[in-house]
Short mmCIF file of C-alpha atoms in Angstrom, two decimals:
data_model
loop_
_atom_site.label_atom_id
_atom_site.label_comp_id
_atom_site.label_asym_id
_atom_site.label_seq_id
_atom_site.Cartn_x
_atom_site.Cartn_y
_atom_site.Cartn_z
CA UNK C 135 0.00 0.00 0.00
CA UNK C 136 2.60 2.87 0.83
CA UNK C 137 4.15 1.45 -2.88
CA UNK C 138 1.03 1.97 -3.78
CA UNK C 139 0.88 5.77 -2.89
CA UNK C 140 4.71 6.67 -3.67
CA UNK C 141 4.27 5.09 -7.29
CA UNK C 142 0.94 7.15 -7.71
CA UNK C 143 2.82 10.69 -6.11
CA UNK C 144 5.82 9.68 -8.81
CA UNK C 145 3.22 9.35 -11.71
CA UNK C 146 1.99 12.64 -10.74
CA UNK C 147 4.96 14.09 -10.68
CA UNK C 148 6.18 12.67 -13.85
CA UNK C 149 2.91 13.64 -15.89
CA UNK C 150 2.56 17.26 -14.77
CA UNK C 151 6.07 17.56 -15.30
CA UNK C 152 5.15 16.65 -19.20
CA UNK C 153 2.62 19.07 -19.41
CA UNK C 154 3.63 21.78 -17.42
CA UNK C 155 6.56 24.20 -15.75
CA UNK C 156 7.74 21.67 -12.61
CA UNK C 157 9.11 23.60 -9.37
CA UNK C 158 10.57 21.83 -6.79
CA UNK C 159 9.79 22.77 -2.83
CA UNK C 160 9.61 21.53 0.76
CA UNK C 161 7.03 22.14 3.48
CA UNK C 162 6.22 21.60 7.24
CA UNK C 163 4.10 23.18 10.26
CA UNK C 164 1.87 22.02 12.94
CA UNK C 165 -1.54 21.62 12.22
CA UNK C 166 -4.42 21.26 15.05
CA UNK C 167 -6.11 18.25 14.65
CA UNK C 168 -9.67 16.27 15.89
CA UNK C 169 -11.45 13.08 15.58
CA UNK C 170 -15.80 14.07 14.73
CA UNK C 171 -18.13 11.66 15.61
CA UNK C 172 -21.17 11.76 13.91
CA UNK C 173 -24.05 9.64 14.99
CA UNK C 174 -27.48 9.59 16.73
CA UNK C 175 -26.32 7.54 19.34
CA UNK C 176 -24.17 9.16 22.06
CA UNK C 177 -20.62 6.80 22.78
CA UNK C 178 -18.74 9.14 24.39
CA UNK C 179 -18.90 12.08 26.90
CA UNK C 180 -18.92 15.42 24.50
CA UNK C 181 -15.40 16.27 25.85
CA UNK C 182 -13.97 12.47 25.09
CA UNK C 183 -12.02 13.96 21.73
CA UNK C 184 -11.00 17.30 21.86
CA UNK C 185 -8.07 18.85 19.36
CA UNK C 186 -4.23 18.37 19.41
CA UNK C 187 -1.09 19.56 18.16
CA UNK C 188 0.17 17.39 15.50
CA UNK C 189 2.50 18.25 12.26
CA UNK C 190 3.60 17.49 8.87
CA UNK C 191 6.15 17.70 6.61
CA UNK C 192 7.18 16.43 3.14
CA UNK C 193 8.03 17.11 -0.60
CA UNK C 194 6.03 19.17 -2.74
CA UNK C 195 5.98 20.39 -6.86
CA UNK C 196 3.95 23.00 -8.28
CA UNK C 197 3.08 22.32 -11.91
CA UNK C 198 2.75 25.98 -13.24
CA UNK C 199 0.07 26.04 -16.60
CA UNK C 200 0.15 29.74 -16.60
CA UNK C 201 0.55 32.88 -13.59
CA UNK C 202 -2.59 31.81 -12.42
CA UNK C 203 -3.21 28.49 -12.28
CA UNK C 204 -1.16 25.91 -11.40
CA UNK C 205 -1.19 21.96 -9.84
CA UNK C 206 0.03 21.28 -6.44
CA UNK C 207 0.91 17.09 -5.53
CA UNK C 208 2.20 16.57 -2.26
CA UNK C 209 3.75 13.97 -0.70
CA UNK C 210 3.74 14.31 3.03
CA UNK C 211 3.98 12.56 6.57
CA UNK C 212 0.67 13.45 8.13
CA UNK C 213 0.40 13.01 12.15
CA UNK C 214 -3.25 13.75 12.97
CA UNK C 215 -5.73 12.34 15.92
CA UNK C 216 -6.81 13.87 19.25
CA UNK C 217 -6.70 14.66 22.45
CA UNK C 218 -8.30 11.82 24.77
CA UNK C 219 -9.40 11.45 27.98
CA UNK C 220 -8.34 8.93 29.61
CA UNK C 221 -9.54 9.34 33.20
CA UNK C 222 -12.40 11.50 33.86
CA UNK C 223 -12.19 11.92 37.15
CA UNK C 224 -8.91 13.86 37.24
CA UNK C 225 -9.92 15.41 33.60
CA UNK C 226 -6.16 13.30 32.49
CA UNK C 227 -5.43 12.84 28.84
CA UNK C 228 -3.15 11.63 26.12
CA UNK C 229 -2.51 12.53 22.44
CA UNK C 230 -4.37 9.54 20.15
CA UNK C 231 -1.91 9.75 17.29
CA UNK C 232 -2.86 8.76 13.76
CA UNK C 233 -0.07 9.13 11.67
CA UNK C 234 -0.58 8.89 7.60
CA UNK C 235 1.70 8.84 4.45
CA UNK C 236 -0.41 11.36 2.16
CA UNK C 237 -0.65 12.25 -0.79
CA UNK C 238 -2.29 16.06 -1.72
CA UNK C 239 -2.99 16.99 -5.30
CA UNK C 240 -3.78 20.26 -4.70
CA UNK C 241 -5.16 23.06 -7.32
CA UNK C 242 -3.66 26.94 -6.61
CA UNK C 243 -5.83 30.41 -7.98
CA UNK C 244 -4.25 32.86 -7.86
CA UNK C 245 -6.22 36.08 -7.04
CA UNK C 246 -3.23 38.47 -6.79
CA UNK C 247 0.50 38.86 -6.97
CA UNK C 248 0.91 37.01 -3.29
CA UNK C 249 -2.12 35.12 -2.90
CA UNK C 250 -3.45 31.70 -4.10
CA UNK C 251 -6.94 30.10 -3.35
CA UNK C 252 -6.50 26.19 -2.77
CA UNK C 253 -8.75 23.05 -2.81
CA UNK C 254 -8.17 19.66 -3.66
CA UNK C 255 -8.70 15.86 -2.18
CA UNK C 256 -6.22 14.34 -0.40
CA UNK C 257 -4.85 10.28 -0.37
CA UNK C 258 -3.52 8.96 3.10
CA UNK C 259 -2.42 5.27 4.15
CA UNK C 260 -2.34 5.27 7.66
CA UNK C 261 1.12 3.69 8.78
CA UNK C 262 0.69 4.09 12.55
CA UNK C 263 -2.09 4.14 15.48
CA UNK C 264 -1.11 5.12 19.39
CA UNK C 265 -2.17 6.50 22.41
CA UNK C 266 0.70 7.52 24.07
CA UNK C 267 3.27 5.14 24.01
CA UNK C 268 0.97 2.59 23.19
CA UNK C 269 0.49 0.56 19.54
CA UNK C 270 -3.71 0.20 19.24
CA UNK C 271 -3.16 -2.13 16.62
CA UNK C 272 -4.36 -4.74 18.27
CA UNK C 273 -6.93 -2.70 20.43
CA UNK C 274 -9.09 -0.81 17.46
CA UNK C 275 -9.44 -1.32 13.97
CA UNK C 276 -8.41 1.69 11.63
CA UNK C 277 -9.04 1.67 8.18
CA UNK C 278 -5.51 1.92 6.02
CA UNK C 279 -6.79 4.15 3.37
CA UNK C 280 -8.55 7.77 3.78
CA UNK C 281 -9.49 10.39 1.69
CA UNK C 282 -9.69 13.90 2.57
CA UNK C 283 -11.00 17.17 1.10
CA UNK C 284 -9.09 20.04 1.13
CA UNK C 285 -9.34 24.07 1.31
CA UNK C 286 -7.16 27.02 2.32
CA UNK C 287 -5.18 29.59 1.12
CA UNK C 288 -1.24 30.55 0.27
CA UNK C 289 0.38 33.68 0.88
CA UNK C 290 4.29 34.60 -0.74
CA UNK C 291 6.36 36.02 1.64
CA UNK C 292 9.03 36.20 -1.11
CA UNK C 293 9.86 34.54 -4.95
CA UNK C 294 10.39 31.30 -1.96
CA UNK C 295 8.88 31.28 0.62
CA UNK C 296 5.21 30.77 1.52
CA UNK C 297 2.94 29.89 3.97
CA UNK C 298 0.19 27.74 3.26
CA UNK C 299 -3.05 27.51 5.51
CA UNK C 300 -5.15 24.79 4.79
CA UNK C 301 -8.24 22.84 6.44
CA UNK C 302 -8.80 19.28 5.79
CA UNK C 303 -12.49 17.18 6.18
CA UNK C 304 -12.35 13.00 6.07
CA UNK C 305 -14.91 12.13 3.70
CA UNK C 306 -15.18 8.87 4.89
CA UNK C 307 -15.05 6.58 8.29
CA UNK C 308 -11.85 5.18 9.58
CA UNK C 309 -13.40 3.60 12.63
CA UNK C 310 -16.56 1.91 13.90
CA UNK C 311 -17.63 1.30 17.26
CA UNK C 312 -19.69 -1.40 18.00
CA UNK C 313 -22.89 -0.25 20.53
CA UNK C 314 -24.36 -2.64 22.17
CA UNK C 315 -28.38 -2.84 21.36
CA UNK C 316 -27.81 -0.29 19.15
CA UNK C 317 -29.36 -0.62 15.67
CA UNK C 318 -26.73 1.36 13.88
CA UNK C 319 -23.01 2.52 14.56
CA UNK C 320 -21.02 5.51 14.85
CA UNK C 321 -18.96 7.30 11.87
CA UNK C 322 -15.60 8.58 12.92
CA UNK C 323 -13.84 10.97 9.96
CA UNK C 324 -10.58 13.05 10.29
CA UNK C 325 -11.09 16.87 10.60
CA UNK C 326 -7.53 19.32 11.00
CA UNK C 327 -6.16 22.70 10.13
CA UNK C 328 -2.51 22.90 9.29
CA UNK C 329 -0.18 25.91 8.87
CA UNK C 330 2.77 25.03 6.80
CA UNK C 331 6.13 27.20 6.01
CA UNK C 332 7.08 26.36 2.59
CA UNK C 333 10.63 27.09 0.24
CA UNK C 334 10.50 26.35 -3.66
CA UNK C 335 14.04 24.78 -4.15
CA UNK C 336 13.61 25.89 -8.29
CA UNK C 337 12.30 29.14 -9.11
CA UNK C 338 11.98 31.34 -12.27
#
């Protein structure tokens, strides 16, 4: 599966590059990440996820067709999750960690000399699951694939650097949680906003 995604990020790479101007860059920030549970049937207390501090950090290309539109791919190690609790009485939690190889493919408007309008889905094989310094491989069952949607905007600080604000929705459920005598079952998607500092290794 991670073959899977690092063939598909090349292919990107390698047709864009055909078609279009290819610049080279790197990126990484924190982003501030959740778990949302949707469902008519209440699991947890309303305070059982809350958001955390996570990161990410990767390879990027921008595949320029003209000054004001171009194609963004990614390919980036995603750490998202929440904050848990894991004893109510003394309000105590840990960071549930849900770390992803991902793959953005990202689409950039520009709507002035510094700033770009962004949206796109995003690809992500989850390679890790833990609480703390626990593995909850064998304790919950996490899909390996999810796919994300993607908005935000990026803002030129110079011909190199950027920052890049983006907010990312799961589209689909990576976990379900069996209820007992409950007729259905409880959708859990990925929800974060990162802040990323970017450099473009080529420029014009």
């Amino acid at each position: 599966m991670k073959k899977m995604i690092l063939l598909s990020g090349l292919f990107w790479f390698c047709t864009l590059a055909t078609y279009a101007q290819l610049y080279l860059g790197v990126k990484g920030g924190p982003n501030l990440s959740n778990l949302l549970i949707g469902s008519d049937q209440q699991v947890f207390a309303n305070d059982f996820y809350q958001y955390k501090v996570g990161y990410q950090v990767g390879i990027i290309a921008q595949a320029r067709f003209s000054e004001g539109f171009y194609i963004q791919p990614e390919l980036l190690w995603v750490v998202k999750g929440s904050s848990v609790l894991t004893n109510a009485a003394i309000n105590e939690r840990e960071n549930f960690n849900l770390s992803y190889i991902s793959l953005p493919l990202i689409a950039v408007f520009r709507v002035g000399e510094s700033l770009g309008i962004t949206f796109g889905p995003e690809l992500a094989y989850l390679a890790s699951s833990r609480i703390g310094d626990q593995n909850l491989g064998n304790l919950l069952t996490f899909k390996d694939f999810d796919l994300s949607l993607d908005a935000g905007a990026l803002l030129d600080l110079s011909n190199a650097l950027f920052i890049d604000v983006r907010f990312s929705f799961g589209v689909f459920n990576i976990e379900r949680f069996g209820l007992a005598g409950a007729s259905g079952s409880t959708a859990t998607r990925n929800a974060s906003m990162q802040v990323s500092l970017g450099y473009m290794l080529s420029q014009d």
